[in-house]
Coordinates of C-alpha atoms and ligand atoms in Angstrom, one line a residue:
Chain A
X1 CA 142.5 -44.1 -63.9
X2 CA 140.8 -45.5 -60.8
X3 CA 137.6 -44.1 -59.4
X4 CA 137.2 -43.5 -55.7
X5 CA 135.3 -41.3 -53.3
X6 CA 138.5 -39.3 -52.7
X7 CA 139.1 -38.8 -56.4
X8 CA 135.5 -37.5 -56.9
X9 CA 136.0 -35.1 -53.9
X10 CA 139.4 -33.9 -55.2
X11 CA 138.1 -33.3 -58.7
X12 CA 135.1 -31.5 -57.4
X13 CA 137.3 -29.1 -55.5
X14 CA 139.7 -28.5 -58.4
X15 CA 137.2 -27.8 -61.2
X16 CA 136.9 -31.4 -62.5
X17 CA 139.8 -30.8 -64.9
X18 CA 141.6 -34.1 -64.2
X19 CA 139.1 -36.5 -65.9
X20 CA 140.2 -38.2 -69.0
X21 CA 138.3 -40.2 -71.7
X22 CA 137.3 -43.6 -70.2
X23 CA 138.5 -45.5 -73.2
X24 CA 140.8 -45.0 -76.2
X25 CA 139.6 -44.3 -79.7
X26 CA 142.0 -46.5 -81.7
X27 CA 142.0 -47.0 -85.5
X28 CA 141.3 -50.6 -86.4
X29 CA 144.4 -52.8 -86.9
X30 CA 144.5 -55.1 -89.9
X31 CA 144.5 -58.3 -87.8
X32 CA 143.1 -59.5 -84.4
X33 CA 142.8 -62.8 -82.7
X34 CA 139.1 -62.2 -82.0
X35 CA 136.6 -59.8 -83.4
X36 CA 133.3 -59.1 -81.5
X37 CA 130.7 -57.6 -83.8
X38 CA 128.4 -55.3 -81.8
X39 CA 129.3 -52.9 -79.0
X40 CA 126.2 -53.3 -76.9
X41 CA 126.1 -54.6 -73.4
X42 CA 126.7 -58.2 -74.5
X43 CA 129.5 -57.5 -76.9
X44 CA 131.4 -55.3 -74.4
X45 CA 131.0 -57.8 -71.5
X46 CA 132.2 -60.6 -73.8
X47 CA 135.4 -58.6 -74.6
X48 CA 135.8 -57.8 -70.9
X49 CA 135.6 -61.4 -69.8
X50 CA 137.8 -62.7 -72.7
X51 CA 140.5 -60.3 -71.4
X52 CA 140.0 -60.8 -67.7
X53 CA 139.2 -64.5 -67.4
X54 CA 140.9 -66.0 -70.5
X55 CA 143.9 -63.6 -70.9
X56 CA 143.0 -62.8 -74.5
X57 CA 143.5 -59.2 -75.3
X58 CA 144.2 -59.0 -79.0
X59 CA 140.6 -58.2 -79.5
X60 CA 138.5 -55.6 -81.3
X61 CA 134.9 -54.8 -80.6
X62 CA 133.4 -53.3 -83.8
X63 CA 130.3 -51.0 -83.2
X64 CA 128.5 -49.4 -86.1
X65 CA 127.2 -46.5 -84.0
X66 CA 128.4 -45.5 -80.6
X67 CA 128.7 -47.4 -77.3
X68 CA 125.4 -47.5 -75.5
X69 CA 123.3 -46.4 -78.6
X70 CA 121.5 -49.7 -78.9
X71 CA 119.3 -51.6 -76.6
X72 CA 121.8 -51.4 -73.8
X73 CA 121.0 -47.7 -73.5
X74 CA 117.2 -48.1 -74.2
X75 CA 116.0 -50.7 -71.8
X76 CA 114.1 -50.2 -68.5
X77 CA 117.1 -51.6 -66.5
X78 CA 115.5 -54.4 -64.6
X79 CA 117.8 -57.1 -63.3
X80 CA 116.5 -60.3 -61.8
X81 CA 116.9 -64.1 -61.5
X82 CA 113.3 -65.3 -61.2
X83 CA 113.2 -67.8 -64.0
X84 CA 111.6 -71.2 -63.7
X85 CA 112.9 -73.5 -66.5
X86 CA 116.2 -75.5 -66.3
X87 CA 118.5 -73.7 -68.6
X88 CA 117.2 -70.2 -67.9
X89 CA 117.2 -70.7 -64.1
X90 CA 120.9 -71.5 -63.8
X91 CA 121.9 -68.9 -66.4
X92 CA 120.1 -65.9 -64.8
X93 CA 121.2 -67.0 -61.4
X94 CA 124.8 -66.9 -62.7
X95 CA 124.2 -63.5 -64.2
X96 CA 122.7 -62.0 -61.1
X97 CA 125.8 -63.1 -59.1
X98 CA 128.0 -61.4 -61.6
X99 CA 125.9 -58.3 -61.3
X100 CA 126.4 -58.3 -57.5
X101 CA 130.2 -58.1 -58.0
X102 CA 130.2 -56.0 -61.1
X103 CA 130.9 -52.6 -59.7
X104 CA 134.0 -53.8 -57.8
X105 CA 135.1 -55.9 -60.7
X106 CA 135.1 -53.0 -63.2
X107 CA 135.6 -50.2 -60.6
X108 CA 132.7 -48.3 -62.0
X109 CA 129.5 -47.1 -60.4
X110 CA 126.7 -48.9 -62.3
X111 CA 124.2 -47.8 -59.7
X112 CA 123.2 -51.4 -59.0
X113 CA 120.2 -51.1 -56.8
X114 CA 118.7 -54.4 -55.4
X115 CA 115.5 -52.7 -54.5
X116 CA 113.4 -55.9 -55.0
X117 CA 111.2 -57.0 -57.9
X118 CA 107.6 -57.5 -56.9
X119 CA 105.3 -59.5 -59.2
X120 CA 101.6 -59.1 -58.5
X121 CA 98.9 -61.8 -58.7
X122 CA 95.2 -61.4 -59.1
X123 CA 93.8 -64.9 -58.9
X124 CA 94.3 -68.2 -57.0
X125 CA 95.7 -69.8 -60.1
X126 CA 98.3 -67.1 -60.5
X127 CA 99.2 -67.4 -56.9
X128 CA 99.7 -71.2 -57.3
X129 CA 101.9 -70.5 -60.3
X130 CA 103.9 -68.0 -58.2
X131 CA 104.4 -70.6 -55.4
X132 CA 105.8 -73.0 -58.0
X133 CA 108.1 -70.3 -59.4
X134 CA 109.2 -69.3 -56.0
X135 CA 110.2 -72.8 -55.2
X136 CA 112.3 -73.2 -58.3
X137 CA 114.0 -69.9 -57.5
X138 CA 114.8 -71.1 -54.0
X139 CA 115.9 -74.5 -55.4
X140 CA 118.3 -72.6 -57.7
X141 CA 119.8 -70.9 -54.7
X142 CA 118.1 -67.5 -55.3
X143 CA 115.7 -65.7 -53.1
X144 CA 111.9 -65.6 -53.3
X145 CA 109.2 -64.5 -50.8
X146 CA 105.5 -65.2 -51.3
X147 CA 103.5 -62.3 -50.0
X148 CA 99.8 -62.2 -49.1
X149 CA 97.6 -59.2 -49.8
X150 CA 98.6 -57.5 -46.5
X151 CA 102.2 -58.2 -47.1
X152 CA 102.0 -56.5 -50.5
X153 CA 100.0 -53.6 -49.0
X154 CA 102.8 -52.9 -46.5
X155 CA 105.3 -52.5 -49.3
X156 CA 103.3 -50.7 -51.9
X157 CA 100.2 -49.1 -50.3
X158 CA 99.6 -46.9 -53.3
X159 CA 98.2 -49.6 -55.5
X160 CA 94.5 -50.1 -56.2
X161 CA 94.0 -53.3 -54.2
X162 CA 90.3 -53.5 -54.8
X163 CA 90.3 -53.0 -58.6
X164 CA 87.1 -54.6 -59.8
X165 CA 88.8 -56.6 -62.6
X166 CA 92.3 -57.2 -61.0
X167 CA 92.0 -57.2 -57.2
X168 CA 95.4 -57.8 -55.7
X169 CA 95.7 -61.2 -54.1
X170 CA 99.4 -61.2 -53.3
X171 CA 102.8 -61.1 -54.8
X172 CA 106.1 -62.8 -55.4
X173 CA 109.0 -60.7 -54.1
X174 CA 112.5 -61.3 -55.3
X175 CA 114.5 -59.1 -52.9
X176 CA 117.9 -59.4 -54.8
X177 CA 116.3 -58.2 -58.0
X178 CA 116.3 -54.5 -58.9
X179 CA 117.7 -52.0 -61.4
X180 CA 121.1 -50.8 -62.6
X181 CA 122.1 -47.7 -64.6
X182 CA 122.0 -49.1 -68.1
X183 CA 124.5 -47.0 -70.0
X184 CA 126.9 -47.0 -67.0
X185 CA 127.0 -50.8 -67.4
X186 CA 128.1 -50.4 -71.0
X187 CA 130.7 -47.7 -70.1
X188 CA 132.0 -49.8 -67.2
X189 CA 132.6 -52.9 -69.3
X190 CA 134.0 -50.7 -72.2
X191 CA 136.5 -49.1 -69.8
X192 CA 137.3 -52.4 -68.2
X193 CA 138.0 -54.1 -71.6
X194 CA 139.9 -51.1 -73.0
X195 CA 142.2 -50.9 -70.0
X196 CA 143.1 -54.6 -70.6
X197 CA 144.1 -53.8 -74.2
X198 CA 140.8 -54.5 -76.1
X199 CA 140.3 -52.0 -79.0
X200 CA 136.8 -50.6 -78.9
X201 CA 136.1 -49.2 -82.4
X202 CA 133.0 -47.1 -82.8
X203 CA 131.5 -45.9 -86.1
X204 CA 132.7 -49.2 -87.7
X205 CA 129.9 -51.2 -89.4
X206 CA 130.5 -54.7 -90.3
X207 CA 129.3 -55.3 -93.9
X208 CA 130.6 -58.8 -94.6
X209 CA 132.0 -61.9 -93.0
X210 CA 134.9 -63.6 -94.8
X211 CA 134.9 -67.4 -94.8
X212 CA 137.4 -69.7 -96.5
X213 CA 137.1 -73.5 -96.6
X214 CA 134.4 -73.4 -93.8
X215 CA 136.5 -71.3 -91.5
X216 CA 136.0 -67.6 -90.7
X217 CA 139.0 -65.5 -91.7
X218 CA 137.8 -61.9 -90.9
X219 CA 135.3 -59.2 -91.6
X220 CA 134.6 -56.4 -94.1
X221 CA 133.8 -53.1 -92.5
X222 CA 133.0 -49.5 -93.3
X223 CA 136.6 -48.9 -92.2
X224 CA 138.2 -51.6 -94.3
X225 CA 138.8 -55.3 -94.1
X226 CA 140.0 -56.8 -90.8
X227 CA 141.3 -60.3 -90.4
X228 CA 140.6 -62.5 -87.4
X229 CA 140.8 -66.1 -86.3
X230 CA 137.6 -66.0 -84.4
X231 CA 134.5 -63.8 -84.8
X232 CA 131.5 -63.4 -82.4
X233 CA 128.2 -62.0 -83.6
X234 CA 126.4 -60.1 -80.8
X235 CA 124.2 -57.6 -82.5
X236 CA 120.7 -58.0 -80.8
X237 CA 118.0 -56.7 -83.1
X238 CA 120.3 -56.8 -86.2
X239 CA 121.2 -60.5 -85.7
X240 CA 119.4 -61.6 -88.9
X241 CA 121.3 -59.1 -91.1
X242 CA 124.8 -59.9 -89.7
X243 CA 124.2 -63.7 -89.7
X244 CA 123.0 -63.4 -93.3
X245 CA 126.6 -62.1 -94.2
X246 CA 127.7 -65.7 -93.3
X247 CA 124.9 -67.3 -95.2
X248 CA 122.8 -68.1 -92.2
X249 CA 119.0 -67.6 -91.9
X250 CA 118.1 -67.4 -88.2
X251 CA 115.1 -68.3 -86.2
X252 CA 114.7 -64.6 -85.2
X253 CA 112.1 -61.9 -85.9
X254 CA 112.9 -58.4 -84.9
X255 CA 110.2 -56.5 -83.0
X256 CA 109.7 -53.2 -81.4
X257 CA 109.4 -52.7 -77.6
X258 CA 108.5 -49.3 -76.2
X259 CA 109.3 -47.6 -72.9
X260 CA 108.2 -44.4 -71.2
X261 CA 109.5 -42.0 -68.5
X262 CA 107.8 -39.3 -66.6
X263 CA 109.3 -36.0 -65.4
X264 CA 111.3 -36.3 -62.2
X265 CA 109.3 -36.8 -59.0
X266 CA 110.1 -37.2 -55.4
X267 CA 110.7 -40.8 -54.4
X268 CA 107.4 -42.6 -54.5
X269 CA 108.0 -46.1 -56.0
X270 CA 110.6 -48.0 -54.0
X271 CA 110.6 -51.3 -55.9
X272 CA 110.2 -52.7 -59.4
X273 CA 106.5 -53.6 -59.6
X274 CA 105.2 -55.8 -62.3
X275 CA 101.5 -56.2 -63.2
X276 CA 101.7 -59.1 -65.6
X277 CA 97.9 -59.2 -66.2
X278 CA 98.1 -55.7 -67.7
X279 CA 101.5 -56.3 -69.3
X280 CA 102.8 -53.4 -67.3
X281 CA 105.8 -52.8 -65.1
X282 CA 107.3 -49.7 -63.4
X283 CA 110.2 -48.5 -61.3
X284 CA 111.6 -45.1 -60.4
X285 CA 115.0 -43.9 -61.6
X286 CA 117.5 -42.3 -59.3
X287 CA 116.7 -39.0 -61.1
X288 CA 113.1 -39.4 -60.1
X289 CA 111.5 -40.3 -63.4
X290 CA 108.9 -43.1 -63.3
X291 CA 110.2 -45.6 -65.9
X292 CA 107.6 -48.0 -67.2
X293 CA 106.7 -50.2 -70.1
X294 CA 104.6 -52.9 -71.4
X295 CA 104.5 -55.5 -74.1
X296 CA 105.8 -55.6 -77.7
X297 CA 103.9 -53.6 -80.3
X298 CA 103.6 -57.1 -81.9
X299 CA 104.7 -56.7 -85.5
X300 CA 108.1 -57.1 -87.1
X301 CA 109.9 -53.7 -87.0
X302 CA 113.2 -52.0 -87.2
X303 CA 111.9 -48.5 -86.3
X304 CA 113.2 -47.4 -82.9
X305 CA 109.8 -46.0 -82.1
X306 CA 106.4 -47.6 -81.7
X307 CA 102.8 -46.8 -82.4
X308 CA 100.1 -45.3 -80.3
X309 CA 97.9 -48.3 -79.5
X310 CA 100.6 -49.8 -77.3
X311 CA 101.3 -46.5 -75.6
X312 CA 97.6 -46.2 -74.9
X313 CA 97.4 -49.7 -73.5
X314 CA 100.4 -49.1 -71.2
X315 CA 98.9 -45.9 -69.8
X316 CA 95.6 -47.7 -69.2
X317 CA 97.3 -50.5 -67.4
X318 CA 99.2 -47.9 -65.3
X319 CA 95.9 -46.2 -64.3
X320 CA 94.3 -49.5 -63.4
X321 CA 97.1 -50.5 -61.1
X322 CA 98.0 -47.2 -59.5
X323 CA 95.5 -44.4 -60.2
X324 CA 97.9 -41.8 -58.6
X325 CA 100.1 -42.1 -61.7
X326 CA 97.5 -40.0 -63.6
X327 CA 99.0 -36.9 -62.0
X328 CA 102.5 -37.6 -63.5
X329 CA 103.4 -36.2 -66.9
X330 CA 105.1 -38.4 -69.5
X331 CA 108.4 -36.8 -70.6
X332 CA 109.6 -39.2 -73.3
X333 CA 108.9 -42.4 -75.0
X334 CA 111.2 -44.5 -77.3
X335 CA 111.6 -48.0 -78.7
X336 CA 114.3 -50.6 -79.2
X337 CA 114.6 -53.5 -81.6
X338 CA 114.2 -56.9 -79.9
X339 CA 115.7 -60.1 -81.4
X340 CA 112.7 -62.4 -80.7
X341 CA 113.3 -66.1 -80.8
X342 CA 110.5 -68.7 -81.3
X343 CA 110.6 -70.0 -77.7
X344 CA 111.5 -66.7 -76.0
X345 CA 114.9 -67.9 -74.9
X346 CA 118.3 -66.9 -76.3
X347 CA 121.1 -68.6 -78.3
X348 CA 124.8 -68.7 -77.2
X349 CA 126.4 -71.3 -79.6
X350 CA 128.9 -72.1 -82.3
X351 CA 127.7 -71.9 -85.9
X352 CA 128.3 -74.3 -88.9
X353 CA 131.4 -72.1 -89.7
X354 CA 134.5 -72.8 -87.7
X355 CA 135.5 -69.8 -85.6
X356 CA 132.2 -68.1 -86.0
X357 CA 130.0 -67.8 -82.8
X358 CA 126.5 -66.5 -82.4
X359 CA 124.9 -64.8 -79.4
X360 CA 121.3 -63.6 -80.0
X361 CA 117.6 -64.1 -79.3
X362 CA 117.5 -62.1 -76.0
X363 CA 114.0 -60.9 -76.7
X364 CA 112.9 -58.2 -74.3
X365 CA 115.0 -59.6 -71.4
X366 CA 118.6 -59.3 -72.3
X367 CA 119.7 -56.4 -70.0
X368 CA 119.8 -58.6 -66.9
X369 CA 121.8 -61.1 -69.0
X370 CA 124.6 -58.6 -69.9
X371 CA 127.2 -60.0 -67.4
X372 CA 126.1 -63.7 -67.7
X373 CA 125.9 -63.6 -71.5
X374 CA 129.4 -62.0 -71.9
X375 CA 130.9 -64.3 -69.4
X376 CA 129.5 -67.5 -71.0
X377 CA 130.1 -66.2 -74.6
X378 CA 133.7 -65.5 -73.7
X379 CA 134.0 -69.0 -72.3
X380 CA 132.6 -70.5 -75.5
X381 CA 134.9 -68.4 -77.8
X382 CA 138.0 -69.0 -75.8
X383 CA 137.6 -72.7 -75.0
X384 CA 135.3 -73.9 -77.8
X385 CA 133.0 -75.5 -75.3
X386 CA 129.9 -74.0 -73.7
X387 CA 129.9 -72.6 -70.2
X388 CA 127.8 -74.9 -67.9
X389 CA 125.4 -72.1 -67.1
X390 CA 124.6 -71.5 -70.8
X391 CA 124.9 -75.1 -72.1
X392 CA 121.3 -75.3 -73.1
X393 CA 121.2 -72.2 -75.3
X394 CA 121.7 -74.3 -78.5
X395 CA 120.8 -73.0 -81.9
X396 CA 119.7 -76.4 -83.2
X397 CA 117.0 -76.8 -80.6
X398 CA 114.4 -75.4 -83.0
X399 CA 115.3 -77.8 -85.8
X400 CA 115.5 -80.8 -83.6
X401 CA 112.8 -79.9 -81.1
X402 CA 115.1 -81.1 -78.3
X403 CA 115.7 -78.7 -75.5
X404 CA 113.2 -76.0 -76.4
X405 CA 113.0 -73.4 -73.6
X406 CA 109.5 -72.1 -73.6
X407 CA 109.5 -70.3 -70.3
X408 CA 106.0 -68.9 -70.7
X409 CA 104.6 -72.2 -71.8
X410 CA 102.8 -70.7 -74.8
X411 CA 104.5 -72.6 -77.6
X412 CA 107.8 -72.5 -79.5
X413 CA 106.7 -70.4 -82.4
X414 CA 107.1 -66.9 -83.5
X415 CA 104.7 -64.2 -82.2
X416 CA 103.7 -66.1 -79.1
X417 CA 106.2 -64.4 -76.8
Chain B
X1 CA 99.6 -47.4 -88.8
X2 CA 96.4 -47.9 -90.9
X3 CA 95.9 -50.9 -93.1
X4 CA 93.9 -50.6 -96.3
X5 CA 91.6 -53.6 -96.1
X6 CA 90.3 -54.5 -99.6
X7 CA 86.9 -55.2 -98.0
X8 CA 86.6 -52.5 -95.4
X9 CA 88.8 -49.6 -96.6
X10 CA 91.5 -47.9 -94.6
X11 CA 91.2 -49.1 -90.9
X12 CA 93.1 -48.4 -87.7
X13 CA 95.8 -51.0 -86.8
X14 CA 93.9 -51.7 -83.5
X15 CA 91.4 -53.7 -85.5
X16 CA 94.1 -56.2 -86.8
X17 CA 96.3 -58.9 -85.4
X18 CA 99.7 -59.5 -86.8
X19 CA 100.1 -63.1 -87.9
X20 CA 103.7 -63.2 -88.9
X21 CA 105.5 -63.2 -92.2
X22 CA 103.6 -64.2 -95.3
X23 CA 106.0 -67.1 -95.9
X24 CA 103.3 -69.0 -93.8
X25 CA 101.4 -69.3 -97.1
X26 CA 104.2 -71.3 -98.7
X27 CA 103.6 -74.4 -96.6
X28 CA 106.0 -77.3 -97.6
X29 CA 104.7 -80.7 -98.6
X30 CA 104.5 -83.0 -95.5
X31 CA 107.4 -85.1 -96.8
X32 CA 109.6 -82.1 -97.8
X33 CA 112.1 -82.9 -95.1
X34 CA 113.3 -81.5 -91.7
X35 CA 115.2 -78.6 -93.2
X36 CA 112.2 -77.4 -95.3
X37 CA 110.0 -77.5 -92.2
X38 CA 112.6 -75.9 -90.0
X39 CA 112.8 -73.1 -92.5
X40 CA 109.1 -72.8 -92.7
X41 CA 108.3 -72.9 -89.0
X42 CA 111.3 -71.1 -87.4
X43 CA 113.7 -69.4 -89.8
X44 CA 113.0 -66.0 -91.2
X45 CA 114.6 -63.5 -93.6
X46 CA 113.5 -60.8 -91.1
X47 CA 114.2 -58.0 -93.5
X48 CA 115.0 -54.4 -92.5
X49 CA 113.0 -52.7 -95.2
X50 CA 110.2 -53.9 -97.5
X51 CA 108.5 -57.0 -96.2
X52 CA 105.2 -58.9 -96.7
X53 CA 103.3 -60.1 -93.8
X54 CA 99.9 -61.5 -92.7
X55 CA 97.3 -59.5 -90.8
X56 CA 93.9 -60.8 -89.5
X57 CA 91.1 -58.3 -89.6
X58 CA 89.6 -59.7 -86.4
X59 CA 87.7 -56.6 -85.4
X60 CA 86.5 -56.0 -88.9
X61 CA 85.5 -58.3 -91.7
X62 CA 87.5 -61.3 -90.4
X63 CA 89.6 -61.6 -93.6
X64 CA 93.3 -62.6 -93.6
X65 CA 95.3 -60.0 -95.5
X66 CA 98.7 -60.0 -97.2
X67 CA 100.3 -56.6 -96.5
X68 CA 103.3 -55.0 -98.2
X69 CA 105.0 -53.0 -95.5
X70 CA 108.3 -51.4 -94.7
X71 CA 109.7 -52.5 -91.3
X72 CA 112.0 -49.4 -91.0
X73 CA 109.5 -46.6 -92.0
X74 CA 106.3 -48.5 -91.1
X75 CA 104.9 -47.4 -94.4
X76 CA 102.1 -49.7 -95.8
X77 CA 102.0 -49.8 -99.6
X78 CA 99.4 -52.5 -100.4
X79 CA 97.0 -55.0 -98.8
X80 CA 95.4 -57.9 -100.6
X81 CA 93.1 -60.8 -99.5
X82 CA 95.3 -63.8 -98.6
X83 CA 92.9 -66.1 -100.4
X84 CA 93.7 -64.3 -103.7
X85 CA 97.5 -64.4 -103.2
X86 CA 99.4 -67.5 -104.4
X87 CA 102.4 -68.2 -102.1
X88 CA 103.6 -65.6 -99.6
X89 CA 107.0 -64.7 -100.9
X90 CA 107.3 -61.4 -102.8
Ligands
LIG1 C1 112.3 -50.6 -74.2 C2 113.1 -51.7 -73.7 C3 113.1 -52.2 -72.4 C4 113.8 -53.2 -72.0 N1 113.8 -53.6 -70.7 C5 114.6 -54.6 -70.2 C6 114.6 -54.8 -68.8 O1 114.0 -54.1 -68.0 N2 115.4 -55.9 -68.4 C7 116.1 -56.6 -69.2 O2 116.7 -57.6 -68.8 N3 116.1 -56.4 -70.6 C8 115.4 -55.4 -71.1 N4 115.4 -55.1 -72.4 C9 116.2 -55.9 -73.3 C10 117.6 -55.5 -73.4 O3 117.8 -54.2 -73.5 C11 118.3 -56.2 -74.6 O4 117.9 -57.6 -74.7 C12 119.8 -56.2 -74.6 O5 120.2 -54.9 -74.3 C13 120.4 -56.6 -75.9 O6 121.8 -56.8 -75.9 P1 122.9 -55.6 -76.2 O7 122.9 -54.7 -75.0 O8 124.1 -56.3 -76.6 O9 122.1 -54.9 -77.4 P2 122.5 -53.5 -78.2 O10 122.9 -52.5 -77.2 O11 121.4 -53.3 -79.1 O12 123.9 -53.9 -78.9 C14 123.9 -54.4 -80.3 C15 124.9 -53.5 -81.0 O13 125.3 -54.1 -82.2 C16 125.5 -53.0 -83.1 N5 125.5 -53.5 -84.5 C17 124.4 -53.9 -85.2 N6 124.7 -54.3 -86.5 C18 126.1 -54.0 -86.6 C19 127.0 -54.2 -87.6 N7 126.7 -54.6 -88.8 N8 128.3 -53.9 -87.4 C20 128.7 -53.4 -86.1 N9 127.8 -53.2 -85.1 C21 126.5 -53.6 -85.3 C22 124.4 -52.0 -82.8 O14 124.7 -50.7 -83.3 C23 124.3 -52.1 -81.3 O15 125.0 -51.1 -80.6 C24 114.7 -53.9 -72.9 C25 114.7 -53.5 -74.2 C26 114.0 -52.4 -74.6 C27 114.1 -51.9 -76.0
LIG2 ZN1 88.3 -55.9 -93.4

């Protein structure tokens, strides 16, 4: 089934009776070449690129719940390539380029909207740091524009520019950054993988990983044992549990991150605006809801909901930055489980078990990574060597201390990111 | 969440800072080797369910507490002064 404007029009005129499910609902086979554990954004894109770029299609994606039920359907949908550190810089640049071709590649409307990401600064020191970051973004081949106060005012006149504590000095604009419809990305990759022969198996929880003589041989699941020659773990907040099935203890602590959305309003916020000093960021969804969030609750958690102190902090930061938001009414709030790594950067690597691969540690920033992570993880699984864009995402960097990627410069230890 | 501080009684979570898993109390010997130190500094059990972690009562009495907590339900069942607890592991 191909989507097109004509198709939508025809279906609209004929009662929308021609639409079919976007992917099959197969029963698990007893044997696959490759099993991907976790049907989030990263697992689905991994399966898609394995099929599309490496011609491997005897693959199952095993998802314990339903597609889009994890973080891929819970995030605030910001897509950007404004990183600073070698390792992150080339990876997110690679991922953003894949985002730009994604909708054509999977023939699915992911509502990719390059509306620009605007980071605000409130001191000379912060502006200098933005200038450095902008230069590394440009060196990487991405786009960055340093704005002065008037430049920011032209774009976002509704902010409180003269706030007594955080007056706005300027901003760093990343025009190619923006948002995408999060669950459509999961559905698009699921459909793209399925149509190439990948089995997407929902309600199938992996409960064990089988290893013989140092080599992975398959998995145990709630729907029986399944054999495989290669297995990839891509389960975000649940990485520690699944890796423990293979005897691994990961440098990961799971934390809760909350998000909020207001009732639908007329278009008012045209960009993604971030107020780092207040740990606050906001954009407006195509439905009109103001989508915003802040920092982690900052304690280990597997509850997909947070506590009130962080909700209060986020609302206060919102009022500080844009007092007009006080008129909007919050509709919903929720939380997702973040796989926090000690240095705040992810892992895409082999493990000590042959045929077992690990993809984790995306912290609160793994949505923008969905295409890049799947693309690079597929490369690693298919070819047994890292993709150049993800070559620095090594698991052993914590043990050796070599190649730590502490983007924020706060230290490579838990609870600092 | 509220934490029952042994010195101050039941207090709002806003008064506390989370300081990570209580395994921090099980510091290896300096010569214990790279693996022991990697396990101590970086690797975590990261349990989904009962856990034991450290909280600092910064806006209260200033004590470090060892708190028994459930990471799925957020239920807090016990809190003791870290100085009275030998080793962090449950
Ligand atoms: C509130 C919030 C806001 C965020 N905002 C942004 C943002 O603006 N920009 C950005 O870049 N990132 C953002 N993120 C981060 C981003 O959402 C995550 O880093 C990313 O989605 C994680 O990868 P995933 O999509 O594969 O995870 P998930 O969708 O969580 O996929 C993991 C899947 O594994 C499955 N699974 C777990 N255990 C098993 C098992 N034993 N067997 C089978 N399946 C299993 C789970 O059910 C789940 O579906 C945000 C996250 C949250 C919670
Ligand atoms: Zn106290």
